Tab-separated table of N, CA and C and ligand atoms in Angstrom:
chain	number	residue	atom	x	y	z
A	1	MET	N	-45.139	-6.697	-64.723
A	1	MET	CA	-44.212	-5.888	-66.485
A	1	MET	C	-44.025	-7.075	-67.017
A	2	GLU	N	-44.177	-7.349	-68.286
A	2	GLU	CA	-44.390	-7.460	-69.156
A	2	GLU	C	-42.522	-9.003	-69.047
A	3	GLU	N	-43.117	-10.075	-68.951
A	3	GLU	CA	-41.431	-10.996	-68.853
A	3	GLU	C	-40.562	-9.914	-69.762
A	4	SER	N	-40.664	-10.182	-70.682
A	4	SER	CA	-39.369	-9.950	-71.994
A	4	SER	C	-38.838	-8.768	-71.330
A	5	GLU	N	-39.207	-7.336	-70.575
A	5	GLU	CA	-38.861	-7.337	-69.767
A	5	GLU	C	-38.285	-7.266	-68.708
A	6	ILE	N	-38.450	-8.143	-67.840
A	6	ILE	CA	-37.574	-8.213	-66.924
A	6	ILE	C	-36.681	-9.453	-67.735
A	7	LYS	N	-36.798	-9.799	-68.235
A	7	LYS	CA	-35.244	-10.727	-68.783
A	7	LYS	C	-33.805	-9.984	-69.496
A	8	LYS	N	-35.008	-8.592	-70.182
A	8	LYS	CA	-33.830	-7.843	-70.593
A	8	LYS	C	-32.889	-6.835	-69.545
A	9	LEU	N	-34.261	-6.347	-68.517
A	9	LEU	CA	-33.119	-6.059	-67.365
A	9	LEU	C	-32.117	-6.677	-66.749
A	10	ILE	N	-32.583	-8.473	-66.785
A	10	ILE	CA	-31.740	-9.320	-65.691
A	10	ILE	C	-30.641	-8.989	-67.336
A	11	ASN	N	-31.135	-9.400	-68.177
A	11	ASN	CA	-29.226	-9.451	-69.240
A	11	ASN	C	-28.829	-8.660	-68.692
A	12	MET	N	-29.233	-7.154	-68.674
A	12	MET	CA	-28.727	-5.833	-68.981
A	12	MET	C	-27.727	-5.956	-67.108
A	13	ALA	N	-27.519	-6.000	-66.467
A	13	ALA	CA	-27.992	-5.756	-65.235
A	13	ALA	C	-26.562	-7.155	-64.674
A	14	ARG	N	-26.643	-9.036	-65.934
A	14	ARG	CA	-25.474	-9.221	-66.359
A	14	ARG	C	-24.601	-8.475	-66.651
A	15	ASN	N	-24.656	-8.026	-67.377
A	15	ASN	CA	-23.589	-8.510	-68.304
A	15	ASN	C	-22.499	-6.997	-67.762
A	16	GLU	N	-23.883	-5.915	-66.746
A	16	GLU	CA	-22.786	-4.799	-66.130
A	16	GLU	C	-22.228	-5.156	-65.280
A	17	ARG	N	-22.453	-6.489	-64.376
A	17	ARG	CA	-21.957	-7.322	-63.344
A	17	ARG	C	-20.335	-7.590	-63.565
A	18	LEU	N	-20.522	-7.900	-64.700
A	18	LEU	CA	-18.806	-7.821	-65.450
A	18	LEU	C	-17.598	-7.128	-65.428
A	19	LEU	N	-18.556	-5.321	-65.267
A	19	LEU	CA	-17.446	-4.868	-64.923
A	19	LEU	C	-17.199	-4.310	-63.801
A	20	ALA	N	-18.047	-5.369	-62.622
A	20	ALA	CA	-18.038	-4.837	-61.092
A	20	ALA	C	-16.535	-4.361	-60.713
A	21	TYR	N	-15.827	-3.756	-59.901
A	21	TYR	CA	-15.012	-4.052	-59.536
A	21	TYR	C	-15.149	-4.163	-57.908
A	22	SER	N	-14.382	-5.740	-57.688
A	22	SER	CA	-14.969	-5.922	-56.419
A	22	SER	C	-13.460	-7.390	-56.068
A	23	PRO	N	-11.987	-6.843	-55.983
A	23	PRO	CA	-10.894	-7.625	-55.706
A	23	PRO	C	-10.890	-8.199	-53.920
A	24	TYR	N	-11.974	-7.130	-53.198
A	24	TYR	CA	-11.615	-7.459	-51.846
A	24	TYR	C	-12.848	-8.593	-51.092
A	25	SER	N	-14.028	-8.829	-52.081
A	25	SER	CA	-14.819	-9.639	-51.267
A	25	SER	C	-14.645	-10.745	-52.209
A	26	GLY	N	-14.370	-10.617	-53.748
A	26	GLY	CA	-14.466	-10.917	-54.956
A	26	GLY	C	-16.073	-11.723	-54.804
A	27	PHE	N	-17.133	-10.690	-54.621
A	27	PHE	CA	-18.357	-11.135	-55.023
A	27	PHE	C	-19.242	-9.422	-56.378
A	28	SER	N	-19.154	-10.234	-57.221
A	28	SER	CA	-19.763	-8.953	-58.143
A	28	SER	C	-20.959	-8.584	-58.589
A	29	VAL	N	-22.143	-7.907	-58.744
A	29	VAL	CA	-23.250	-7.831	-58.315
A	29	VAL	C	-23.430	-6.392	-59.484
A	30	GLY	N	-24.425	-7.212	-60.624
A	30	GLY	CA	-24.794	-5.588	-61.595
A	30	GLY	C	-26.234	-5.291	-61.063
A	31	ALA	N	-26.071	-3.923	-60.914
A	31	ALA	CA	-28.485	-3.710	-61.673
A	31	ALA	C	-28.754	-3.345	-62.852
A	32	ALA	N	-29.272	-3.135	-63.371
A	32	ALA	CA	-29.946	-1.962	-64.226
A	32	ALA	C	-31.301	-1.719	-63.521
A	33	LEU	N	-31.165	0.161	-64.097
A	33	LEU	CA	-32.125	0.891	-63.289
A	33	LEU	C	-33.208	0.821	-64.335
A	34	LEU	N	-34.593	0.252	-64.646
A	34	LEU	CA	-35.090	1.477	-65.491
A	34	LEU	C	-36.311	1.796	-65.282
A	35	CYS	N	-35.667	3.370	-66.080
A	35	CYS	CA	-36.364	4.917	-65.997
A	35	CYS	C	-37.393	4.811	-66.773
A	36	LYS	N	-38.338	5.787	-65.924
A	36	LYS	CA	-39.332	5.935	-66.867
A	36	LYS	C	-40.032	6.534	-67.890
A	37	ASN	N	-39.086	7.379	-68.851
A	37	ASN	CA	-38.391	7.038	-69.372
A	37	ASN	C	-37.973	6.293	-70.622
A	38	GLY	N	-38.209	5.313	-70.432
A	38	GLY	CA	-37.570	4.153	-71.436
A	38	GLY	C	-35.953	3.892	-71.087
A	39	GLU	N	-35.335	4.639	-70.265
A	39	GLU	CA	-33.416	4.289	-69.962
A	39	GLU	C	-33.716	3.219	-69.618
A	40	VAL	N	-32.818	2.602	-70.261
A	40	VAL	CA	-32.043	1.649	-68.631
A	40	VAL	C	-30.697	2.232	-68.306
A	41	ILE	N	-30.227	2.676	-67.073
A	41	ILE	CA	-28.838	3.291	-66.580
A	41	ILE	C	-28.503	1.560	-65.528
A	42	CYS	N	-27.072	1.744	-66.079
A	42	CYS	CA	-26.265	0.547	-64.984
A	42	CYS	C	-25.922	0.769	-64.398
A	43	GLY	N	-25.554	-0.443	-63.123
A	43	GLY	CA	-23.909	0.116	-62.283
A	43	GLY	C	-24.369	-1.276	-61.025
A	44	CYS	N	-22.742	-1.035	-61.359
A	44	CYS	CA	-21.728	-2.452	-60.824
A	44	CYS	C	-21.212	-2.084	-59.213
A	45	ASN	N	-20.868	-3.421	-58.411
A	45	ASN	CA	-20.656	-2.467	-57.441
A	45	ASN	C	-19.127	-2.481	-57.724
A	46	ILE	N	-19.154	-0.796	-56.707
A	46	ILE	CA	-17.288	-0.815	-56.945
A	46	ILE	C	-16.913	-0.417	-55.070
A	47	GLU	N	-15.863	-1.453	-54.955
A	47	GLU	CA	-15.110	-1.526	-54.365
A	47	GLU	C	-14.019	-0.736	-53.851
A	48	ASN	N	-13.037	-0.873	-52.300
A	48	ASN	CA	-12.019	-0.261	-52.308
A	48	ASN	C	-11.370	-0.335	-50.866
A	49	ALA	N	-10.083	-0.131	-50.929
A	49	ALA	CA	-9.280	-1.144	-50.288
A	49	ALA	C	-10.070	-0.324	-48.695
A	50	SER	N	-10.491	0.882	-48.500
A	50	SER	CA	-10.762	1.137	-47.475
A	50	SER	C	-12.242	0.836	-46.591
A	51	TYR	N	-12.442	-0.375	-46.547
A	51	TYR	CA	-13.898	-0.949	-47.269
A	51	TYR	C	-14.957	-0.711	-47.180
A	52	GLY	N	-15.247	0.576	-45.610
A	52	GLY	CA	-16.511	0.985	-45.960
A	52	GLY	C	-16.866	1.970	-47.009
A	53	ALA	N	-15.290	2.811	-47.978
A	53	ALA	CA	-15.916	3.440	-48.850
A	53	ALA	C	-16.319	2.585	-50.586
A	54	THR	N	-16.535	1.541	-49.672
A	54	THR	CA	-17.518	0.408	-50.794
A	54	THR	C	-18.970	1.346	-51.586
A	55	ASN	N	-19.671	1.477	-53.103
A	55	ASN	CA	-20.802	1.491	-53.515
A	55	ASN	C	-21.455	0.366	-53.998
A	56	CYS	N	-22.652	0.435	-53.560
A	56	CYS	CA	-23.077	-1.608	-54.470
A	56	CYS	C	-23.200	-0.626	-55.322
A	57	ALA	N	-24.391	-1.933	-56.298
A	57	ALA	CA	-24.122	-1.936	-57.369
A	57	ALA	C	-25.319	-0.882	-57.571
A	58	GLU	N	-26.321	-1.141	-57.053
A	58	GLU	CA	-27.973	-0.610	-57.103
A	58	GLU	C	-27.666	0.868	-56.796
A	59	ARG	N	-26.823	1.388	-56.147
A	59	ARG	CA	-26.265	3.047	-55.560
A	59	ARG	C	-26.259	3.206	-56.424
A	60	THR	N	-24.767	2.708	-57.578
A	60	THR	CA	-23.693	3.193	-58.458
A	60	THR	C	-25.511	3.745	-59.648
A	61	ALA	N	-26.001	2.629	-59.867
A	61	ALA	CA	-25.875	2.846	-60.930
A	61	ALA	C	-27.876	3.637	-60.053
A	62	VAL	N	-28.063	4.141	-58.994
A	62	VAL	CA	-29.333	5.099	-58.799
A	62	VAL	C	-28.634	6.378	-59.101
A	63	PHE	N	-27.604	6.665	-58.527
A	63	PHE	CA	-26.493	8.070	-58.511
A	63	PHE	C	-26.056	8.729	-59.884
A	64	LYS	N	-26.147	7.723	-61.002
A	64	LYS	CA	-25.856	7.747	-62.096
A	64	LYS	C	-27.309	8.444	-62.304
A	65	ALA	N	-28.091	7.994	-62.507
A	65	ALA	CA	-29.448	8.294	-63.422
A	65	ALA	C	-29.847	9.885	-62.408
A	66	ILE	N	-29.265	9.881	-61.172
A	66	ILE	CA	-29.780	11.194	-60.889
A	66	ILE	C	-29.131	12.208	-60.969
A	67	SER	N	-27.060	11.473	-60.747
A	67	SER	CA	-26.433	12.698	-61.695
A	67	SER	C	-27.189	13.345	-63.309
A	68	GLU	N	-27.770	12.300	-63.674
A	68	GLU	CA	-28.116	12.608	-65.022
A	68	GLU	C	-29.540	13.295	-65.141
A	69	GLY	N	-29.529	13.713	-64.295
A	69	GLY	CA	-31.171	14.790	-64.710
A	69	GLY	C	-32.535	13.902	-63.897
A	70	ILE	N	-32.225	12.885	-63.944
A	70	ILE	CA	-33.414	11.044	-64.028
A	70	ILE	C	-33.758	10.918	-62.855
A	71	LYS	N	-34.869	11.082	-63.035
A	71	LYS	CA	-34.863	10.817	-61.111
A	71	LYS	C	-36.695	10.124	-61.063
A	72	ASP	N	-36.892	9.532	-62.236
A	72	ASP	CA	-38.825	8.700	-61.953
A	72	ASP	C	-38.275	7.471	-62.844
A	73	PHE	N	-38.000	6.273	-61.778
A	73	PHE	CA	-38.056	4.956	-61.913
A	73	PHE	C	-39.125	3.931	-62.156
A	74	LEU	N	-38.977	2.555	-62.654
A	74	LEU	CA	-39.930	1.858	-62.609
A	74	LEU	C	-39.653	0.417	-61.323
A	75	ALA	N	-38.493	0.275	-62.372
A	75	ALA	CA	-37.942	-1.291	-61.494
A	75	ALA	C	-36.503	-1.315	-61.573
A	76	ILE	N	-36.071	-2.044	-60.813
A	76	ILE	CA	-34.739	-2.543	-60.612
A	76	ILE	C	-34.439	-3.596	-60.577
A	77	ALA	N	-33.304	-4.902	-61.715
A	77	ALA	CA	-32.598	-6.132	-61.392
A	77	ALA	C	-31.373	-6.160	-61.415
A	78	VAL	N	-31.130	-7.480	-59.626
A	78	VAL	CA	-29.921	-7.029	-59.051
A	78	VAL	C	-29.736	-8.531	-59.982
A	79	VAL	N	-27.971	-9.009	-60.415
A	79	VAL	CA	-27.986	-10.385	-60.386
A	79	VAL	C	-26.487	-10.018	-59.370
A	80	GLY	N	-25.798	-11.240	-58.408
A	80	GLY	CA	-25.110	-11.380	-58.314
A	80	GLY	C	-24.473	-12.918	-57.636
A	81	GLY	N	-22.839	-12.836	-57.240
A	81	GLY	CA	-22.415	-13.803	-57.068
A	81	GLY	C	-21.159	-13.384	-56.795
A	82	LYS	N	-20.193	-14.658	-57.120
A	82	LYS	CA	-18.976	-14.247	-57.109
A	82	LYS	C	-18.432	-14.546	-58.087
A	83	SER	N	-17.640	-13.686	-57.883
A	83	SER	CA	-16.912	-13.234	-59.103
A	83	SER	C	-16.593	-14.327	-60.557
A	84	GLY	N	-16.826	-14.250	-61.577
A	84	GLY	CA	-16.620	-14.952	-62.753
A	84	GLY	C	-17.520	-16.308	-62.345
A	85	GLU	N	-17.980	-16.643	-62.107
A	85	GLU	CA	-19.081	-17.461	-61.366
A	85	GLU	C	-20.601	-17.228	-62.080
A	86	GLU	N	-21.489	-18.204	-62.331
A	86	GLU	CA	-22.606	-17.753	-62.338
A	86	GLU	C	-23.160	-17.682	-61.368
A	87	PRO	N	-23.918	-17.496	-60.679
A	87	PRO	CA	-24.977	-16.744	-59.623
A	87	PRO	C	-25.344	-17.971	-58.865
A	88	GLU	N	-24.952	-18.442	-57.340
A	88	GLU	CA	-25.932	-19.406	-56.678
A	88	GLU	C	-27.064	-18.653	-56.258
A	89	ASP	N	-27.464	-17.833	-56.029
A	89	ASP	CA	-28.639	-17.198	-55.148
A	89	ASP	C	-28.624	-16.050	-55.969
A	90	TYR	N	-29.692	-15.484	-55.038
A	90	TYR	CA	-30.667	-14.062	-55.254
A	90	TYR	C	-29.565	-13.174	-54.706
A	91	ALA	N	-29.337	-12.516	-54.891
A	91	ALA	CA	-28.942	-11.182	-54.308
A	91	ALA	C	-29.488	-9.928	-54.393
A	92	TYR	N	-30.137	-9.724	-52.770
A	92	TYR	CA	-31.387	-8.489	-52.467
A	92	TYR	C	-30.330	-7.642	-52.180
A	93	PRO	N	-30.764	-6.711	-52.490
A	93	PRO	CA	-30.447	-5.147	-52.260
A	93	PRO	C	-29.897	-5.143	-50.588
A	94	CYS	N	-29.014	-4.400	-50.554
A	94	CYS	CA	-28.310	-4.388	-48.936
A	94	CYS	C	-30.068	-3.431	-47.561
A	95	GLY	N	-29.184	-3.277	-47.703
A	95	GLY	CA	-30.599	-2.107	-46.211
A	95	GLY	C	-30.325	-0.606	-46.485
A	96	MET	N	-29.028	-0.573	-46.820
A	96	MET	CA	-28.964	1.023	-47.254
A	96	MET	C	-28.860	1.534	-48.796
A	97	CYS	N	-28.947	0.804	-49.854
A	97	CYS	CA	-29.436	0.397	-51.192
A	97	CYS	C	-31.192	0.327	-51.110
A	98	ARG	N	-31.685	0.045	-50.093
A	98	ARG	CA	-33.343	-0.257	-49.790
A	98	ARG	C	-33.461	1.520	-49.419
A	99	GLN	N	-33.072	2.063	-48.132
A	99	GLN	CA	-33.132	3.533	-48.067
A	99	GLN	C	-32.819	4.170	-49.038
A	100	VAL	N	-32.303	3.877	-49.972
A	100	VAL	CA	-32.015	5.407	-51.264
A	100	VAL	C	-32.752	4.468	-51.866
A	101	LEU	N	-33.590	3.289	-52.683
A	101	LEU	CA	-34.281	3.433	-53.733
A	101	LEU	C	-36.120	4.064	-53.107
A	102	SER	N	-35.830	3.810	-51.720
A	102	SER	CA	-37.271	4.126	-51.089
A	102	SER	C	-37.159	5.932	-51.122
A	103	GLU	N	-36.062	7.102	-51.152
A	103	GLU	CA	-36.221	8.206	-51.868
A	103	GLU	C	-36.788	8.664	-52.664
A	104	PHE	N	-36.021	7.990	-53.996
A	104	PHE	CA	-36.691	8.166	-55.152
A	104	PHE	C	-37.850	6.815	-55.758
A	105	CYS	N	-37.783	6.300	-54.939
A	105	CYS	CA	-38.843	4.992	-55.920
A	105	CYS	C	-39.932	4.965	-54.871
A	106	GLY	N	-41.373	4.989	-55.675
A	106	GLY	CA	-42.886	4.668	-55.010
A	106	GLY	C	-42.551	3.631	-54.365
A	107	SER	N	-43.924	3.006	-53.225
A	107	SER	CA	-43.785	1.740	-53.261
A	107	SER	C	-44.065	0.990	-53.908
A	108	ASP	N	-44.711	1.315	-55.166
A	108	ASP	CA	-45.211	0.775	-56.418
A	108	ASP	C	-43.728	-0.109	-57.012
A	109	PHE	N	-42.900	0.853	-57.201
A	109	PHE	CA	-41.216	0.427	-57.554
A	109	PHE	C	-41.081	-1.245	-57.766
A	110	ASN	N	-40.688	-2.305	-58.512
A	110	ASN	CA	-40.227	-3.641	-58.781
A	110	ASN	C	-39.087	-3.434	-58.471
A	111	VAL	N	-38.495	-4.730	-57.789
A	111	VAL	CA	-37.185	-5.448	-57.588
A	111	VAL	C	-37.304	-6.302	-57.765
A	112	ILE	N	-36.339	-6.158	-58.916
A	112	ILE	CA	-36.193	-7.704	-59.743
A	112	ILE	C	-34.647	-8.658	-59.277
A	113	VAL	N	-35.180	-9.349	-58.457
A	113	VAL	CA	-33.307	-9.994	-57.831
A	113	VAL	C	-33.567	-11.813	-58.892
A	114	ALA	N	-32.415	-12.268	-59.739
A	114	ALA	CA	-32.133	-12.684	-60.279
A	114	ALA	C	-31.245	-13.129	-60.773
A	115	LYS	N	-31.063	-15.019	-60.524
A	115	LYS	CA	-29.881	-15.761	-60.937
A	115	LYS	C	-29.470	-15.847	-62.201
A	116	ASN	N	-30.996	-15.730	-62.581
A	116	ASN	CA	-30.464	-15.942	-64.384
A	116	ASN	C	-31.594	-15.517	-64.739
A	117	THR	N	-32.017	-15.351	-66.649
A	117	THR	CA	-33.099	-15.146	-66.991
A	117	THR	C	-34.235	-15.861	-66.969
A	118	ASP	N	-33.719	-17.097	-66.263
A	118	ASP	CA	-35.149	-17.822	-66.243
A	118	ASP	C	-35.675	-18.429	-64.806
A	119	ASP	N	-34.657	-17.964	-63.610
A	119	ASP	CA	-34.916	-18.257	-62.430
A	119	ASP	C	-34.844	-17.199	-61.983
A	120	TYR	N	-36.313	-16.141	-61.267
A	120	TYR	CA	-35.930	-14.971	-60.835
A	120	TYR	C	-37.176	-13.884	-59.883
A	121	LYS	N	-36.589	-13.473	-58.713
A	121	LYS	CA	-38.496	-13.131	-58.068
A	121	LYS	C	-38.463	-11.309	-58.343
A	122	VAL	N	-39.991	-11.439	-58.319
A	122	VAL	CA	-40.104	-10.341	-58.436
A	122	VAL	C	-41.094	-9.274	-57.127
A	123	TYR	N	-40.472	-8.367	-56.092
A	123	TYR	CA	-41.490	-7.782	-55.298
A	123	TYR	C	-41.424	-6.394	-55.630
A	124	ARG	N	-41.831	-5.848	-54.977
A	124	ARG	CA	-42.642	-4.053	-54.577
A	124	ARG	C	-41.420	-3.913	-53.643
A	125	LEU	N	-40.472	-2.601	-53.990
A	125	LEU	CA	-39.853	-1.960	-52.554
A	125	LEU	C	-40.614	-1.956	-51.057
A	126	SER	N	-42.080	-1.511	-51.720
A	126	SER	CA	-42.684	-1.356	-49.860
A	126	SER	C	-42.955	-2.912	-49.373
A	127	GLU	N	-41.960	-4.120	-50.066
A	127	GLU	CA	-42.261	-5.361	-49.579
A	127	GLU	C	-40.516	-5.427	-48.816
A	128	LEU	N	-39.560	-5.105	-50.043
A	128	LEU	CA	-38.517	-4.820	-48.596
A	128	LEU	C	-38.260	-3.761	-47.721
A	129	LEU	N	-38.659	-2.951	-47.990
A	129	LEU	CA	-38.747	-2.016	-47.118
A	129	LEU	C	-40.329	-1.333	-46.049
A	130	PRO	N	-40.779	-2.332	-45.553
A	130	PRO	CA	-41.824	-1.560	-45.004
A	130	PRO	C	-41.141	-0.820	-44.199
A	131	GLU	N	-42.181	1.062	-44.019
A	131	GLU	CA	-42.287	1.975	-42.867
A	131	GLU	C	-40.780	2.249	-43.030
A	132	ALA	N	-40.721	2.416	-44.824
A	132	ALA	CA	-39.485	2.757	-44.989
A	132	ALA	C	-39.337	4.654	-43.918
A	133	PHE	N	-37.874	5.196	-43.550
A	133	PHE	CA	-37.889	6.390	-43.134
A	133	PHE	C	-37.748	7.836	-44.447
A	134	LYS	N	-38.964	8.276	-43.617
A	134	LYS	CA	-39.015	9.296	-45.128
A	134	LYS	C	-39.563	10.793	-44.131
A	135	LEU	N	-38.820	11.665	-44.623
A	135	LEU	CA	-38.738	13.435	-43.812
A	135	LEU	C	-40.149	14.371	-45.026
B	1	THU	N1	-23.078	-5.675	-52.759
B	1	THU	C1	-23.602	-4.792	-53.503
B	1	THU	O1	-23.182	-4.462	-54.489
B	1	THU	N2	-25.176	-4.270	-53.591
B	1	THU	C2	-25.797	-5.053	-52.767
B	1	THU	O2	-27.525	-4.742	-52.284
B	1	THU	C3	-25.365	-5.756	-50.964
B	1	THU	C4	-23.758	-5.789	-51.823
B	1	THU	C5	-21.765	-5.469	-52.875
B	1	THU	C6	-20.778	-4.193	-52.627
B	1	THU	C7	-19.599	-5.073	-52.163
B	1	THU	O3	-19.009	-4.653	-52.723
B	1	THU	C8	-20.046	-6.774	-51.834
B	1	THU	O4	-21.604	-6.639	-52.536
B	1	THU	C9	-19.841	-7.951	-51.442
B	1	THU	O5	-20.835	-7.461	-49.920
């Protein structure tokens, strides 16, 4: 992926992070999902008083896209950290989000984890979830 495209996705994830609903953990995550048609669909984490009903940022983005009829994806950028602060670390997708991504994304799909536009890492989904479960 081109660096300018990566930075654009990170910026969109950073902005989306501001929309997170995370009063219980105080941890806000934004994700920006690049679709093959060029669209970028963003998602944030949405928590719930019944903690298990929480939805992660990555799954919010994927579910938004699928429900709009978009299901071909190239990459996702994820930015997360303590709400109201700049991220201190990379926020890696949790196991459940990796599994959901593997349902819709090829093994060459790029996962970008970023602290900011100048500090990021790029992985293949197959690196983060080798031997994914599929039916
Ligand atoms: N979270 C995400 O949004 N994505 C992940 O991949 C890991 C965790 C959210 C869920 C919860 O709202 C908060 O981060 C703390 O776990």
